[in-house]
Amino acid sequence: QVQLVESGGGVVQPGRSLRLSCAASGLTFSLNSMHWVRQAPGKGLEWVTFISDDSKRKYYADSVRGRFTISRDNSKNTLYLDMNSLRPEDTAVFYCTTNSPSGSYRFDYWGQGTLVTVSS
Amino acid sequence: QSALTQSASMSGSPGQSITISCTGTSSDIGGYNYVSWYQQHPGKAPKLMIYDVGDRPSGVSIRFSGSKSGNTASLTISGLQAEDEADYYCSSYTNRGTWVFGGGTKLTVL
């Protein structure tokens, strides 16, 4: 079965950086586009960023553009999110999700999430 | 990109049917058939329930169905069961090459 395991979350001071990872198994990772979606404590879901299967297309939410960078290593079945200039409002559980290679746009499988807390 | 509009909460009795609405614009819901719905139980990751407006992933109960009219999408749950009590989120692809979620609807099964 598809398994996505996020890691790298933790407590970080405002203005600092953090890298999240998402290890994928049970699927042909190199054929799946991927997303990061976040959820602030007690709040709703917010789409963060997308990367195509071949890394040629990357899109970002306005709230993170210029500060966050998505990347992937298909040889390691791993997705990354580099987060710079972190703000308190970035505090959230970050989920990695797959996007089916079928041509549709959706969030098929989700990891369990990793909590990022930005606080001094 | 503004969030899609959902009612904050809804409730229904076991066995009843309930419809959750999600309103967007011609730039998202009205422009594409890439509307999806997610169920989230407390402390758990979201789960895909409906994609491409009205398609169900394998393993999702046929009690869940989706539709769209203009800029509004809907999720209908028939034969409500206690296990359906959860938060539900809609999502759509947008004309900016981004994705947007609704604010979420908390469904209570009385």
JSON list of C-alpha atoms in Angstrom, two decimals, chain B:
[
{"chain": "B", "resi": 1, "resn": "GLN", "atom": "CA", "xyz": [-6.43, 33.21, -3.89]},
{"chain": "B", "resi": 2, "resn": "SER", "atom": "CA", "xyz": [-9.44, 33.30, -1.57]},
{"chain": "B", "resi": 3, "resn": "ALA", "atom": "CA", "xyz": [-10.63, 30.10, 0.03]},
{"chain": "B", "resi": 4, "resn": "LEU", "atom": "CA", "xyz": [-13.72, 28.40, -1.32]},
{"chain": "B", "resi": 5, "resn": "THR", "atom": "CA", "xyz": [-16.84, 29.03, 0.77]},
{"chain": "B", "resi": 6, "resn": "GLN", "atom": "CA", "xyz": [-18.33, 26.24, 2.89]},
{"chain": "B", "resi": 7, "resn": "SER", "atom": "CA", "xyz": [-20.77, 26.29, 5.77]},
{"chain": "B", "resi": 8, "resn": "ALA", "atom": "CA", "xyz": [-18.84, 26.03, 9.02]},
{"chain": "B", "resi": 9, "resn": "SER", "atom": "CA", "xyz": [-21.04, 23.30, 10.45]},
{"chain": "B", "resi": 10, "resn": "MET", "atom": "CA", "xyz": [-23.90, 21.00, 9.58]},
{"chain": "B", "resi": 11, "resn": "SER", "atom": "CA", "xyz": [-25.71, 18.21, 11.35]},
{"chain": "B", "resi": 12, "resn": "GLY", "atom": "CA", "xyz": [-27.97, 15.30, 10.53]},
{"chain": "B", "resi": 13, "resn": "SER", "atom": "CA", "xyz": [-29.51, 12.22, 12.08]},
{"chain": "B", "resi": 14, "resn": "PRO", "atom": "CA", "xyz": [-28.48, 8.65, 11.28]},
{"chain": "B", "resi": 15, "resn": "GLY", "atom": "CA", "xyz": [-30.06, 7.45, 8.06]},
{"chain": "B", "resi": 16, "resn": "GLN", "atom": "CA", "xyz": [-30.67, 10.93, 6.71]},
{"chain": "B", "resi": 17, "resn": "SER", "atom": "CA", "xyz": [-29.02, 12.49, 3.68]},
{"chain": "B", "resi": 18, "resn": "ILE", "atom": "CA", "xyz": [-27.03, 15.67, 3.89]},
{"chain": "B", "resi": 19, "resn": "THR", "atom": "CA", "xyz": [-25.49, 17.94, 1.23]},
{"chain": "B", "resi": 20, "resn": "ILE", "atom": "CA", "xyz": [-22.45, 20.11, 1.83]},
{"chain": "B", "resi": 21, "resn": "SER", "atom": "CA", "xyz": [-21.95, 22.98, -0.59]},
{"chain": "B", "resi": 22, "resn": "CYS", "atom": "CA", "xyz": [-18.77, 24.64, -1.73]},
{"chain": "B", "resi": 23, "resn": "THR", "atom": "CA", "xyz": [-18.87, 27.92, -3.61]},
{"chain": "B", "resi": 24, "resn": "GLY", "atom": "CA", "xyz": [-16.06, 29.34, -5.68]},
{"chain": "B", "resi": 25, "resn": "THR", "atom": "CA", "xyz": [-15.73, 31.39, -8.83]},
{"chain": "B", "resi": 26, "resn": "SER", "atom": "CA", "xyz": [-15.35, 30.94, -12.58]},
{"chain": "B", "resi": 27, "resn": "SER", "atom": "CA", "xyz": [-11.58, 30.92, -11.95]},
{"chain": "B", "resi": 28, "resn": "ASP", "atom": "CA", "xyz": [-11.74, 27.69, -10.00]},
{"chain": "B", "resi": 29, "resn": "ILE", "atom": "CA", "xyz": [-14.84, 25.52, -9.54]},
{"chain": "B", "resi": 30, "resn": "GLY", "atom": "CA", "xyz": [-16.70, 27.04, -12.48]},
{"chain": "B", "resi": 31, "resn": "GLY", "atom": "CA", "xyz": [-13.76, 26.72, -14.84]},
{"chain": "B", "resi": 32, "resn": "TYR", "atom": "CA", "xyz": [-12.59, 23.16, -14.24]},
{"chain": "B", "resi": 33, "resn": "ASN", "atom": "CA", "xyz": [-13.93, 19.74, -13.37]},
{"chain": "B", "resi": 34, "resn": "TYR", "atom": "CA", "xyz": [-11.09, 19.25, -10.89]},
{"chain": "B", "resi": 35, "resn": "VAL", "atom": "CA", "xyz": [-13.17, 19.52, -7.74]},
{"chain": "B", "resi": 36, "resn": "SER", "atom": "CA", "xyz": [-12.36, 17.07, -4.96]},
{"chain": "B", "resi": 37, "resn": "TRP", "atom": "CA", "xyz": [-13.61, 16.41, -1.44]},
{"chain": "B", "resi": 38, "resn": "TYR", "atom": "CA", "xyz": [-11.73, 15.25, 1.66]},
{"chain": "B", "resi": 39, "resn": "GLN", "atom": "CA", "xyz": [-12.84, 13.76, 4.96]},
{"chain": "B", "resi": 40, "resn": "GLN", "atom": "CA", "xyz": [-10.76, 14.40, 8.08]},
{"chain": "B", "resi": 41, "resn": "HIS", "atom": "CA", "xyz": [-11.34, 12.81, 11.45]},
{"chain": "B", "resi": 42, "resn": "PRO", "atom": "CA", "xyz": [-9.80, 14.51, 14.52]},
{"chain": "B", "resi": 43, "resn": "GLY", "atom": "CA", "xyz": [-6.07, 14.01, 14.71]},
{"chain": "B", "resi": 44, "resn": "LYS", "atom": "CA", "xyz": [-5.94, 12.17, 11.40]},
{"chain": "B", "resi": 45, "resn": "ALA", "atom": "CA", "xyz": [-4.76, 13.01, 7.91]},
{"chain": "B", "resi": 46, "resn": "PRO", "atom": "CA", "xyz": [-7.39, 13.94, 5.32]},
{"chain": "B", "resi": 47, "resn": "LYS", "atom": "CA", "xyz": [-8.76, 11.23, 3.04]},
{"chain": "B", "resi": 48, "resn": "LEU", "atom": "CA", "xyz": [-9.82, 11.66, -0.57]},
{"chain": "B", "resi": 49, "resn": "MET", "atom": "CA", "xyz": [-13.55, 10.92, -0.92]},
{"chain": "B", "resi": 50, "resn": "ILE", "atom": "CA", "xyz": [-14.51, 12.40, -4.32]},
{"chain": "B", "resi": 51, "resn": "TYR", "atom": "CA", "xyz": [-12.42, 13.61, -7.25]},
{"chain": "B", "resi": 52, "resn": "ASP", "atom": "CA", "xyz": [-13.14, 15.18, -10.63]},
{"chain": "B", "resi": 53, "resn": "VAL", "atom": "CA", "xyz": [-16.48, 16.48, -9.29]},
{"chain": "B", "resi": 54, "resn": "GLY", "atom": "CA", "xyz": [-18.24, 13.15, -8.97]},
{"chain": "B", "resi": 55, "resn": "ASP", "atom": "CA", "xyz": [-15.82, 10.20, -9.13]},
{"chain": "B", "resi": 56, "resn": "ARG", "atom": "CA", "xyz": [-15.18, 7.96, -6.13]},
{"chain": "B", "resi": 57, "resn": "PRO", "atom": "CA", "xyz": [-11.80, 6.38, -5.39]},
{"chain": "B", "resi": 58, "resn": "SER", "atom": "CA", "xyz": [-11.78, 2.64, -4.89]},
{"chain": "B", "resi": 59, "resn": "GLY", "atom": "CA", "xyz": [-12.90, 1.75, -1.37]},
{"chain": "B", "resi": 60, "resn": "VAL", "atom": "CA", "xyz": [-15.01, 4.85, -0.72]},
{"chain": "B", "resi": 61, "resn": "SER", "atom": "CA", "xyz": [-18.64, 4.08, 0.11]},
{"chain": "B", "resi": 62, "resn": "ILE", "atom": "CA", "xyz": [-21.25, 4.65, -2.59]},
{"chain": "B", "resi": 63, "resn": "ARG", "atom": "CA", "xyz": [-23.10, 6.70, 0.02]},
{"chain": "B", "resi": 64, "resn": "PHE", "atom": "CA", "xyz": [-20.79, 9.56, -0.95]},
{"chain": "B", "resi": 65, "resn": "SER", "atom": "CA", "xyz": [-21.51, 11.41, -4.19]},
{"chain": "B", "resi": 66, "resn": "GLY", "atom": "CA", "xyz": [-20.47, 14.70, -5.74]},
{"chain": "B", "resi": 67, "resn": "SER", "atom": "CA", "xyz": [-21.84, 17.15, -8.27]},
{"chain": "B", "resi": 68, "resn": "LYS", "atom": "CA", "xyz": [-21.33, 20.65, -9.60]},
{"chain": "B", "resi": 69, "resn": "SER", "atom": "CA", "xyz": [-23.48, 23.44, -10.97]},
{"chain": "B", "resi": 70, "resn": "GLY", "atom": "CA", "xyz": [-21.82, 26.61, -12.14]},
{"chain": "B", "resi": 71, "resn": "ASN", "atom": "CA", "xyz": [-19.46, 27.87, -9.47]},
{"chain": "B", "resi": 72, "resn": "THR", "atom": "CA", "xyz": [-20.85, 25.62, -6.72]},
{"chain": "B", "resi": 73, "resn": "ALA", "atom": "CA", "xyz": [-19.89, 22.05, -5.96]},
{"chain": "B", "resi": 74, "resn": "SER", "atom": "CA", "xyz": [-21.75, 19.72, -3.63]},
{"chain": "B", "resi": 75, "resn": "LEU", "atom": "CA", "xyz": [-20.99, 16.61, -1.61]},
{"chain": "B", "resi": 76, "resn": "THR", "atom": "CA", "xyz": [-23.96, 14.46, -0.67]},
{"chain": "B", "resi": 77, "resn": "ILE", "atom": "CA", "xyz": [-23.79, 11.80, 2.01]},
{"chain": "B", "resi": 78, "resn": "SER", "atom": "CA", "xyz": [-26.75, 9.46, 2.05]},
{"chain": "B", "resi": 79, "resn": "GLY", "atom": "CA", "xyz": [-27.75, 7.12, 4.87]},
{"chain": "B", "resi": 80, "resn": "LEU", "atom": "CA", "xyz": [-25.72, 9.06, 7.45]},
{"chain": "B", "resi": 81, "resn": "GLN", "atom": "CA", "xyz": [-23.74, 6.92, 9.85]},
{"chain": "B", "resi": 82, "resn": "ALA", "atom": "CA", "xyz": [-21.98, 7.78, 13.08]},
{"chain": "B", "resi": 83, "resn": "GLU", "atom": "CA", "xyz": [-18.60, 7.22, 11.42]},
{"chain": "B", "resi": 84, "resn": "ASP", "atom": "CA", "xyz": [-19.35, 10.01, 8.93]},
{"chain": "B", "resi": 85, "resn": "GLU", "atom": "CA", "xyz": [-18.94, 12.58, 11.70]},
{"chain": "B", "resi": 86, "resn": "ALA", "atom": "CA", "xyz": [-15.84, 14.49, 10.60]},
{"chain": "B", "resi": 87, "resn": "ASP", "atom": "CA", "xyz": [-14.59, 17.65, 8.93]},
{"chain": "B", "resi": 88, "resn": "TYR", "atom": "CA", "xyz": [-15.11, 17.86, 5.16]},
{"chain": "B", "resi": 89, "resn": "TYR", "atom": "CA", "xyz": [-13.09, 20.02, 2.81]},
{"chain": "B", "resi": 90, "resn": "CYS", "atom": "CA", "xyz": [-13.62, 20.81, -0.84]},
{"chain": "B", "resi": 91, "resn": "SER", "atom": "CA", "xyz": [-10.78, 21.71, -3.18]},
{"chain": "B", "resi": 92, "resn": "SER", "atom": "CA", "xyz": [-10.42, 22.96, -6.73]},
{"chain": "B", "resi": 93, "resn": "TYR", "atom": "CA", "xyz": [-7.71, 23.58, -9.26]},
{"chain": "B", "resi": 94, "resn": "THR", "atom": "CA", "xyz": [-7.52, 27.24, -10.33]},
{"chain": "B", "resi": 95, "resn": "ASN", "atom": "CA", "xyz": [-6.67, 29.20, -13.47]},
{"chain": "B", "resi": 96, "resn": "ARG", "atom": "CA", "xyz": [-3.44, 30.38, -11.82]},
{"chain": "B", "resi": 97, "resn": "GLY", "atom": "CA", "xyz": [-2.07, 26.85, -11.78]},
{"chain": "B", "resi": 98, "resn": "THR", "atom": "CA", "xyz": [-2.67, 26.63, -8.06]},
{"chain": "B", "resi": 99, "resn": "TRP", "atom": "CA", "xyz": [-5.10, 24.80, -5.80]},
{"chain": "B", "resi": 100, "resn": "VAL", "atom": "CA", "xyz": [-7.54, 26.18, -3.25]},
{"chain": "B", "resi": 101, "resn": "PHE", "atom": "CA", "xyz": [-9.44, 24.56, -0.36]},
{"chain": "B", "resi": 102, "resn": "GLY", "atom": "CA", "xyz": [-12.70, 25.44, 1.27]},
{"chain": "B", "resi": 103, "resn": "GLY", "atom": "CA", "xyz": [-12.73, 26.52, 4.89]},
{"chain": "B", "resi": 104, "resn": "GLY", "atom": "CA", "xyz": [-14.14, 23.15, 5.95]},
{"chain": "B", "resi": 105, "resn": "THR", "atom": "CA", "xyz": [-17.50, 21.92, 7.23]},
{"chain": "B", "resi": 106, "resn": "LYS", "atom": "CA", "xyz": [-17.79, 20.19, 10.57]},
{"chain": "B", "resi": 107, "resn": "LEU", "atom": "CA", "xyz": [-20.42, 17.48, 10.23]},
{"chain": "B", "resi": 108, "resn": "THR", "atom": "CA", "xyz": [-22.14, 16.26, 13.37]},
{"chain": "B", "resi": 109, "resn": "VAL", "atom": "CA", "xyz": [-24.23, 13.08, 13.35]},
{"chain": "B", "resi": 110, "resn": "LEU", "atom": "CA", "xyz": [-26.89, 13.56, 16.00]}
]
